[in-house]
CSV table of N, CA and C in Angstrom, one decimal:
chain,number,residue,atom,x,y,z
A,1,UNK,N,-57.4,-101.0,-49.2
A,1,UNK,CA,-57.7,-99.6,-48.8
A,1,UNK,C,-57.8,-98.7,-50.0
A,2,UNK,N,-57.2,-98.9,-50.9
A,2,UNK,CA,-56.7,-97.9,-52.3
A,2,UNK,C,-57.7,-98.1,-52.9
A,3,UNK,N,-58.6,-99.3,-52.9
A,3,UNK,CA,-59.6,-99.7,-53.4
A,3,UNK,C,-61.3,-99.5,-52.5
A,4,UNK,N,-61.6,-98.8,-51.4
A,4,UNK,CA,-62.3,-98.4,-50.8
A,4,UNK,C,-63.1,-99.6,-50.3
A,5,UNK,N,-62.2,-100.6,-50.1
A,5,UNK,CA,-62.8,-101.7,-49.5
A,5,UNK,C,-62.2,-101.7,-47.9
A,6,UNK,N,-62.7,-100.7,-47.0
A,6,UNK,CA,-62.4,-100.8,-45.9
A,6,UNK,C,-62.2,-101.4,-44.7
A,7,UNK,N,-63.4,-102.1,-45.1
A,7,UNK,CA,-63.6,-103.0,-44.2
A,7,UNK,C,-62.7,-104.3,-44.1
A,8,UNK,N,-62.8,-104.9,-45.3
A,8,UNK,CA,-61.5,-105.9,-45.7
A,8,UNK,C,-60.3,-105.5,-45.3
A,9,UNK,N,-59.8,-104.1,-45.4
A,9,UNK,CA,-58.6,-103.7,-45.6
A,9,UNK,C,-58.4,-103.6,-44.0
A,10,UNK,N,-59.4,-103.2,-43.2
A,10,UNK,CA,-59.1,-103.7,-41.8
A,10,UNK,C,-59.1,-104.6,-41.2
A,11,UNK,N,-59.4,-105.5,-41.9
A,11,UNK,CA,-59.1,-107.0,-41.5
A,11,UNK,C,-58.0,-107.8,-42.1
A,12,UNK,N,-57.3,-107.1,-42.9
A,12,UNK,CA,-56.1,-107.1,-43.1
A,12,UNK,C,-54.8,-106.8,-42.8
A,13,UNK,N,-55.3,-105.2,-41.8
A,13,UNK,CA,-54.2,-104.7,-41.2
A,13,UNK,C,-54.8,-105.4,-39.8
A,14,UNK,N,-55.6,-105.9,-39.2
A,14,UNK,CA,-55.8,-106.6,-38.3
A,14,UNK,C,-54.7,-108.0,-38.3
A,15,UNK,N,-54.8,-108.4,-39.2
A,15,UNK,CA,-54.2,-109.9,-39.1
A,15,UNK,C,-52.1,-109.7,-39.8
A,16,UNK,N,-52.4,-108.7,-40.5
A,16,UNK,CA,-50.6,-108.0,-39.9
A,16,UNK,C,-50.4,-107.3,-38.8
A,17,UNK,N,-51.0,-106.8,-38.2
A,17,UNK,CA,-50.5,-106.4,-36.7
A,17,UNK,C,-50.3,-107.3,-35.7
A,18,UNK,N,-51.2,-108.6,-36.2
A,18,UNK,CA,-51.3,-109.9,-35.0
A,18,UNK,C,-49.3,-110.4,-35.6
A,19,UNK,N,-48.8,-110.7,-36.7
A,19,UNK,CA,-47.6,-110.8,-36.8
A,19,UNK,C,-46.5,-109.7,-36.5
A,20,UNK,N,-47.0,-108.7,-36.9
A,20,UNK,CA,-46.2,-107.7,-36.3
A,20,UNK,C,-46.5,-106.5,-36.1
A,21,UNK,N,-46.7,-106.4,-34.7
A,21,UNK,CA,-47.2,-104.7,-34.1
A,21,UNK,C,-46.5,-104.2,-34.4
A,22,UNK,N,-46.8,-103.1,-35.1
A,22,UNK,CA,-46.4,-102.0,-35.4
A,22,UNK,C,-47.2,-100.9,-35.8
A,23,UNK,N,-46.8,-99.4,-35.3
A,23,UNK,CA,-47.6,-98.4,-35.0
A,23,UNK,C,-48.3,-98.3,-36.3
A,24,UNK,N,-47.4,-98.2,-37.0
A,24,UNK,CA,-48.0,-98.0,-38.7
A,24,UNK,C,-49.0,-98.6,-38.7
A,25,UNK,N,-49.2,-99.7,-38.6
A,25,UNK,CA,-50.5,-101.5,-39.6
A,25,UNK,C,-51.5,-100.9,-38.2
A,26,UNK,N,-51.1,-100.5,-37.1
A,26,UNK,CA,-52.3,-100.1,-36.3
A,26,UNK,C,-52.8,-99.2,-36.3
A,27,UNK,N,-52.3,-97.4,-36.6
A,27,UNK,CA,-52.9,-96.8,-37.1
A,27,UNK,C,-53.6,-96.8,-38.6
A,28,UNK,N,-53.0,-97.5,-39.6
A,28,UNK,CA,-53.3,-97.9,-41.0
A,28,UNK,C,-54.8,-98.5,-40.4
A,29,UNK,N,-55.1,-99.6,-39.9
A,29,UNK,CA,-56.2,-100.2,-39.3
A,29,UNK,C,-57.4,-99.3,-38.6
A,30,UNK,N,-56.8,-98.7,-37.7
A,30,UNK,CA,-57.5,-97.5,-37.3
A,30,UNK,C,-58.4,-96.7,-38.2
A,31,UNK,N,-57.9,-96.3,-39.4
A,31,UNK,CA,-58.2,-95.5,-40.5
A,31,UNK,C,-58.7,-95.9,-41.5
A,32,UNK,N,-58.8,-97.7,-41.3
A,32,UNK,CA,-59.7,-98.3,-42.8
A,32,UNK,C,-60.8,-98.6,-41.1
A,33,UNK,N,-60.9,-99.0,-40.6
A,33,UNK,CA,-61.8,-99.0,-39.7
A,33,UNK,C,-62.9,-98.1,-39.2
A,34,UNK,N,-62.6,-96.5,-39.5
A,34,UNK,CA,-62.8,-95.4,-39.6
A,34,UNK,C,-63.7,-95.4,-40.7
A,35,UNK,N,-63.4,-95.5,-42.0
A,35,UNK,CA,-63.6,-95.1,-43.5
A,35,UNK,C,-64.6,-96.7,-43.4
A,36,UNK,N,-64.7,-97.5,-42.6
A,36,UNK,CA,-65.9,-98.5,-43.0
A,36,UNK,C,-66.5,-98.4,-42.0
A,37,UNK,N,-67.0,-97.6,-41.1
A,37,UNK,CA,-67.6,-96.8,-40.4
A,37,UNK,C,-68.1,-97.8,-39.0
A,38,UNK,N,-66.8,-98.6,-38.6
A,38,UNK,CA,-66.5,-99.1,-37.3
A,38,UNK,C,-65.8,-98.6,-36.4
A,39,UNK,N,-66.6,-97.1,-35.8
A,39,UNK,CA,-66.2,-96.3,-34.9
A,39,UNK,C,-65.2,-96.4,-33.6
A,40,UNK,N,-66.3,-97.6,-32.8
A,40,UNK,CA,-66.5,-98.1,-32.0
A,40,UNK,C,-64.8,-98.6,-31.7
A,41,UNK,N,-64.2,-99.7,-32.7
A,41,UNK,CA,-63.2,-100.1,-33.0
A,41,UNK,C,-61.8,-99.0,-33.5
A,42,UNK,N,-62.3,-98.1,-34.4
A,42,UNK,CA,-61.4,-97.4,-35.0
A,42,UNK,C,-61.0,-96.4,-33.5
A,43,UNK,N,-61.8,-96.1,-32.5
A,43,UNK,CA,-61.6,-95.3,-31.5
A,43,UNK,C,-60.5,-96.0,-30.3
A,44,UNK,N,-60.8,-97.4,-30.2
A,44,UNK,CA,-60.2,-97.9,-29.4
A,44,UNK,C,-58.5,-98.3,-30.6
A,45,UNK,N,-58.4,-98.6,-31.4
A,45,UNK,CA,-57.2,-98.5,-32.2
A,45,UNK,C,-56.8,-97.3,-32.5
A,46,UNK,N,-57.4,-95.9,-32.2
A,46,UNK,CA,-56.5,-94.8,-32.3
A,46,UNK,C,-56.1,-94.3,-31.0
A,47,UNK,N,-56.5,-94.7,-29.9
A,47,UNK,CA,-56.1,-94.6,-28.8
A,47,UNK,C,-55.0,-95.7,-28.3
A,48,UNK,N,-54.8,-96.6,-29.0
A,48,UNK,CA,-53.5,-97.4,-28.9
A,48,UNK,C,-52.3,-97.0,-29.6
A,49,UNK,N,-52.7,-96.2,-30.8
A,49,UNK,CA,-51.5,-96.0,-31.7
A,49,UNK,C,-50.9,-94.5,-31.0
A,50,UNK,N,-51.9,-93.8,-30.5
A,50,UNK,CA,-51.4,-92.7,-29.6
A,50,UNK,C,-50.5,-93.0,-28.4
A,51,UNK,N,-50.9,-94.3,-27.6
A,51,UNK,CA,-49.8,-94.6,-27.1
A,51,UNK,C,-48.4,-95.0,-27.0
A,52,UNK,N,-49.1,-95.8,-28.2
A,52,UNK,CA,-47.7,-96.9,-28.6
A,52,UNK,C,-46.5,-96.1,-29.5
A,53,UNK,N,-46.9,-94.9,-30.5
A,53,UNK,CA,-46.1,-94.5,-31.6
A,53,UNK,C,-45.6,-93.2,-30.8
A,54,UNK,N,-44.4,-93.7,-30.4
A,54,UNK,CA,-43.3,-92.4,-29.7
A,54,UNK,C,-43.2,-90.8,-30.3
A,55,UNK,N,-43.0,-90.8,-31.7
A,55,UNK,CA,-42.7,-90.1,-32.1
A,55,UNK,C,-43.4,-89.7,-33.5
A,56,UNK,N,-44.7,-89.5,-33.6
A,56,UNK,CA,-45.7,-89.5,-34.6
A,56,UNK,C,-45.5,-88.4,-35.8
A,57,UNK,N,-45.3,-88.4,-37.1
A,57,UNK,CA,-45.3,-87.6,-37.7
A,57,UNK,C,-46.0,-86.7,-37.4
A,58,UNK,N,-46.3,-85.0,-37.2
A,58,UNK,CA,-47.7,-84.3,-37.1
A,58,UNK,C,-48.3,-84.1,-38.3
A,59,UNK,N,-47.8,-84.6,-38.8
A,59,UNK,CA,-49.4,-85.0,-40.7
A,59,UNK,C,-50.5,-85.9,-39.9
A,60,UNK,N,-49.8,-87.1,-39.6
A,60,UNK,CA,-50.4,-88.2,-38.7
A,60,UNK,C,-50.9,-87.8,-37.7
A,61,UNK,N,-50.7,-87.3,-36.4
A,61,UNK,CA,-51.1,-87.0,-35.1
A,61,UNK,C,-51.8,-86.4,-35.6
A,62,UNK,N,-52.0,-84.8,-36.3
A,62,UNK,CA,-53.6,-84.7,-36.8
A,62,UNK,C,-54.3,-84.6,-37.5
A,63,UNK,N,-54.2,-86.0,-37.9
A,63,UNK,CA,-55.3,-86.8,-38.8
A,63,UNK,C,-55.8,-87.4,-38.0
A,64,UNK,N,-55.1,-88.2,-37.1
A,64,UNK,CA,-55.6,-89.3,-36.1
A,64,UNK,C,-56.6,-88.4,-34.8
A,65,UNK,N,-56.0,-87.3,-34.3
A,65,UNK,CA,-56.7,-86.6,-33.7
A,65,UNK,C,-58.0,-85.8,-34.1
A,66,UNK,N,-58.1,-85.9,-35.5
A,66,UNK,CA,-59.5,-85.3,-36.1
A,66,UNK,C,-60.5,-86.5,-36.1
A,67,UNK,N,-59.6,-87.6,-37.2
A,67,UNK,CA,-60.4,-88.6,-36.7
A,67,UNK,C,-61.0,-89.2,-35.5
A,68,UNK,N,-60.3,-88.9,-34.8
A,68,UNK,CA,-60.5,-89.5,-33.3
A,68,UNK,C,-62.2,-88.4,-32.4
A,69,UNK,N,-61.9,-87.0,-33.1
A,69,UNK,CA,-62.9,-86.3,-32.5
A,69,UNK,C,-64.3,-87.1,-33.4
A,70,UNK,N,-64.1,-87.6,-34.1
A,70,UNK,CA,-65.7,-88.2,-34.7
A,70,UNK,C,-65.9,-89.6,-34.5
A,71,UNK,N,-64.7,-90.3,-34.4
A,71,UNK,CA,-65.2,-91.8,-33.8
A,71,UNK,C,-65.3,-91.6,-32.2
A,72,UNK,N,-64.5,-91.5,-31.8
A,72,UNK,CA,-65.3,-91.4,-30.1
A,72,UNK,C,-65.9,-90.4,-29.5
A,73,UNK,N,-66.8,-91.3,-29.4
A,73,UNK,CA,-67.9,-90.4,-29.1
A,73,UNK,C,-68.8,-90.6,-27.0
């Protein structure tokens, strides 16, 4: 991700969330999915991290909610 390889990097946080869900690696995923411009995807993983993450930082909630106005569409 640090390296603007997004796409990789979502397939990375793809295959740590298959070991361990967690809101983090699924929002993180969300947002390299986002930045490699897999909307489609990044919309349906930020509407999971909205459900799943109890208690969301609001740095996060709106970031995720801005992003979210441009991926789903």
């Amino acid at each position: 991700y640090d390296h603007q390889r997004y796409a990789e990097a979502a397939n990375d946080f793809l295959q740590a969330y298959a070991l361990e869900p967690h809101p983090t690696v699924l929002r993180n995923m969300a947002q390299s999915e986002f930045m490699a411009g897999q909307f489609d995807a990044a919309c349906e993983h930020f509407k999971s991290w909205q459900h799943d993450e109890l208690h969301p930082a609001p740095v996060d909630a709106k970031r995720v909610k801005d992003e979210m106005k441009r991926a789903c569409h």
